[in-house]
Amino acid sequence: MMSHGYNPEWSEGSVKPPIFQTSTFVFKNSEEGKRFFEVAYGKSTLNKNEQLGLIYSRINNPNMEILEERLSILEECEDAAAFESGMSAISTTMLAYLKPGDTLLFSNPTYGGTHSFVYNFLNNIGVNIVSFHSESTYKEILKKLKKENLDKSLSMIYVETPANPTNSLIDLELVQKVKDTIFKENGNEIVTVVDNTYLGPIWQSPLKFGVDIVCYSATKFLNGHSDLIAGAIMGSKEKVSKVKNLRTFLGSMIAPHTAWLLTRSLETLHVRMNYQLQNTKKIVNFLLSHKKIKKVFFPGLKSMGKAQLKIFKKQCFEGGAMIGFEVNGNEKSAFKVLDSFKLIKLAVSLGSNESLAQHPYSMTHCDVPNEIKEKIGISEGLIRLSVGIENADDIINDLNQALTKI
Ligand SMILES: Cc1ncc(COP(=O)(O)O)c(C=O)c1O
């Protein structure tokens, strides 16, 4: 992955790819420009051994291309598309595959921004939303879809697993079963999308379960340094190209400098993530034994329930580096703990080198109606911790001293 898609000979021997900070590219001649546009706009397909030339940085740019080729390797798939944010990756994918009158089957909870986009924007333009959660059965989902004949217009199943911030898992085999049944009955094309931000690309591979597209906030683990905002999707050439085409017209592509930073971050992805995982295991054990903590939400724990454990064993390699924990008491107690941290930073976002903690109820998920929050486990006492690469004992000591304040 680290050397794929770039040859130092192309850039004066530079070991690392330079930043191609340019808006446009010079064609050798008019015929070449004509040919590049024909292919870029889908009027013609590439011949064997022909490559799409560089045109304009909203369509293609070397930094974006190098990054996308490496992301495809990490996810073990044909193609990737990079975006200026995780939300632009998600919204562009949804808009590419959904139109007014279509139905979206949507897992709950998801990241608050995705939830808002679906319920406040897509719903307003006439997309029907049917929701389900980690405990919904195959029968219940089909019943809900068929109740208002919405199975006939089902066009997308969108899932976030593990879900932000409760770490609940959605069974990807169940998702595939729903898709297959509706397709058999009605013949509608249904695209399945999984937000793989929490565990991908190294601890979970949804594409291996038949999922069509995985999407990411690349701001998180993929970058891992809290210094940029970016997004990505991965999947087959066919599925990704429809999203890339819309990206060209929405202009939501990643910028050269951001792509270059992210390419650099990918080189340490495994080192960072595996170290974060080792820290997280120690912290989960500490939290489980602490008397001021009501519940720990972490994939693979027995306390998540039998069904969740079964899904974990089937589709996750590891539990990740994101922990939810509920402190005794309500918002006041949670705020007291958050305000008492000395090392862990009180900030949203996740997956970075430094440990970050926040209060989902009043922060990232404030837009989710309170009754839904309670139903899906986002309580006032819940704190979300993203574990970094500091010394695990330092993080544990910080948690310990903050918890004594309540
Ligand atoms: C799981 C998940 N998906 C998507 C997003 C949105 O990504 P971005 O903030 O890069 O737009 C986030 C952001 O926190 C997230 O946590």
GROMACS .gro file of N, CA and C and ligand atoms in nm, residues 84-88 90 110-114 158 160 162 164 195 197-198 215-220 228-231 349-350 364 384, ligand 1:
model
  112
   84GLU      N    1  -1.402   1.582   0.065
   84GLU     CA    2  -1.353   1.687   0.155
   84GLU      C    3  -1.400   1.668   0.299
   85SER      N    4  -1.497   1.579   0.323
   85SER     CA    5  -1.538   1.546   0.461
   85SER      C    6  -1.610   1.412   0.460
   86GLY      N    7  -1.624   1.353   0.579
   86GLY     CA    8  -1.702   1.229   0.589
   86GLY      C    9  -1.846   1.255   0.550
   87MET      N   10  -1.899   1.370   0.592
   87MET     CA   11  -2.039   1.402   0.558
   87MET      C   12  -2.057   1.419   0.408
   88SER      N   13  -1.957   1.474   0.339
   88SER     CA   14  -1.975   1.487   0.193
   88SER      C   15  -1.967   1.349   0.127
   90ILE      N   16  -2.081   1.072   0.264
   90ILE     CA   17  -2.210   1.008   0.294
   90ILE      C   18  -2.323   1.074   0.214
  110THR      N   19  -2.698   0.645   1.447
  110THR     CA   20  -2.582   0.669   1.361
  110THR      C   21  -2.517   0.796   1.413
  111TYR      N   22  -2.408   0.835   1.350
  111TYR     CA   23  -2.347   0.963   1.381
  111TYR      C   24  -2.455   1.072   1.365
  112GLY      N   25  -2.457   1.169   1.459
  112GLY     CA   26  -2.562   1.272   1.461
  112GLY      C   27  -2.577   1.347   1.329
  113GLY      N   28  -2.468   1.377   1.262
  113GLY     CA   29  -2.474   1.451   1.135
  113GLY      C   30  -2.545   1.370   1.027
  114THR      N   31  -2.518   1.240   1.025
  114THR     CA   32  -2.584   1.153   0.926
  114THR      C   33  -2.733   1.148   0.958
  158TYR      N   34  -2.883   0.161   0.465
  158TYR     CA   35  -2.765   0.229   0.520
  158TYR      C   36  -2.748   0.189   0.666
  160GLU      N   37  -2.477   0.184   1.018
  160GLU     CA   38  -2.353   0.222   1.086
  160GLU      C   39  -2.328   0.116   1.192
  162PRO      N   40  -1.987  -0.063   1.421
  162PRO     CA   41  -2.060  -0.031   1.542
  162PRO      C   42  -2.120   0.109   1.532
  164ASN      N   43  -2.224   0.478   1.642
  164ASN     CA   44  -2.175   0.590   1.720
  164ASN      C   45  -2.293   0.648   1.800
  195ASP      N   46  -2.125   0.248   0.712
  195ASP     CA   47  -2.026   0.342   0.765
  195ASP      C   48  -1.928   0.260   0.848
  197THR      N   49  -1.639   0.368   0.978
  197THR     CA   50  -1.546   0.460   1.045
  197THR      C   51  -1.489   0.403   1.175
  198TYR      N   52  -1.570   0.334   1.253
  198TYR     CA   53  -1.527   0.290   1.386
  198TYR      C   54  -1.424   0.176   1.381
  215CYS      N   55  -1.838   0.351   0.367
  215CYS     CA   56  -1.804   0.493   0.371
  215CYS      C   57  -1.732   0.524   0.501
  216TYR      N   58  -1.658   0.633   0.499
  216TYR     CA   59  -1.573   0.669   0.613
  216TYR      C   60  -1.572   0.819   0.637
  217SER      N   61  -1.565   0.854   0.764
  217SER     CA   62  -1.510   0.983   0.799
  217SER      C   63  -1.361   0.956   0.807
  218ALA      N   64  -1.286   1.002   0.705
  218ALA     CA   65  -1.140   0.980   0.704
  218ALA      C   66  -1.071   1.075   0.801
  219THR      N   67  -1.150   1.167   0.857
  219THR     CA   68  -1.102   1.256   0.963
  219THR      C   69  -1.055   1.175   1.084
  220LYS      N   70  -1.109   1.055   1.100
  220LYS     CA   71  -1.089   0.975   1.221
  220LYS      C   72  -0.964   0.888   1.211
  228LEU      N   73  -0.713   1.740   1.002
  228LEU     CA   74  -0.784   1.762   0.876
  228LEU      C   75  -0.923   1.699   0.881
  229ILE      N   76  -1.006   1.742   0.787
  229ILE     CA   77  -1.140   1.685   0.769
  229ILE      C   78  -1.142   1.620   0.631
  230ALA      N   79  -1.183   1.493   0.624
  230ALA     CA   80  -1.188   1.425   0.494
  230ALA      C   81  -1.282   1.305   0.500
  231GLY      N   82  -1.319   1.254   0.384
  231GLY     CA   83  -1.408   1.138   0.378
  231GLY      C   84  -1.371   1.047   0.263
  349SER      N   85  -1.506   1.430   1.788
  349SER     CA   86  -1.418   1.360   1.694
  349SER      C   87  -1.354   1.240   1.765
  350LEU      N   88  -1.285   1.160   1.686
  350LEU     CA   89  -1.237   1.031   1.739
  350LEU      C   90  -1.129   0.973   1.649
  364THR      N   91  -2.266   1.559   2.025
  364THR     CA   92  -2.279   1.505   1.888
  364THR      C   93  -2.422   1.460   1.852
  384ARG      N   94  -1.845   0.930   2.580
  384ARG     CA   95  -1.777   0.856   2.473
  384ARG      C   96  -1.628   0.889   2.478
  407LIG     C1   97  -1.920   0.744   1.237
  407LIG     C2   98  -1.909   0.877   1.169
  407LIG     N1   99  -1.945   0.888   1.040
  407LIG     C3  100  -1.937   1.007   0.975
  407LIG     C4  101  -1.892   1.123   1.038
  407LIG     C5  102  -1.886   1.252   0.962
  407LIG     O1  103  -1.755   1.278   0.923
  407LIG     P1  104  -1.688   1.423   0.905
  407LIG     O2  105  -1.693   1.493   1.037
  407LIG     O3  106  -1.550   1.392   0.857
  407LIG     O4  107  -1.769   1.496   0.803
  407LIG     C6  108  -1.851   1.115   1.172
  407LIG     C7  109  -1.802   1.235   1.241
  407LIG     O5  110  -1.783   1.238   1.360
  407LIG     C8  111  -1.861   0.989   1.239
  407LIG     O6  112  -1.826   0.976   1.368
   0.00000   0.00000   0.00000
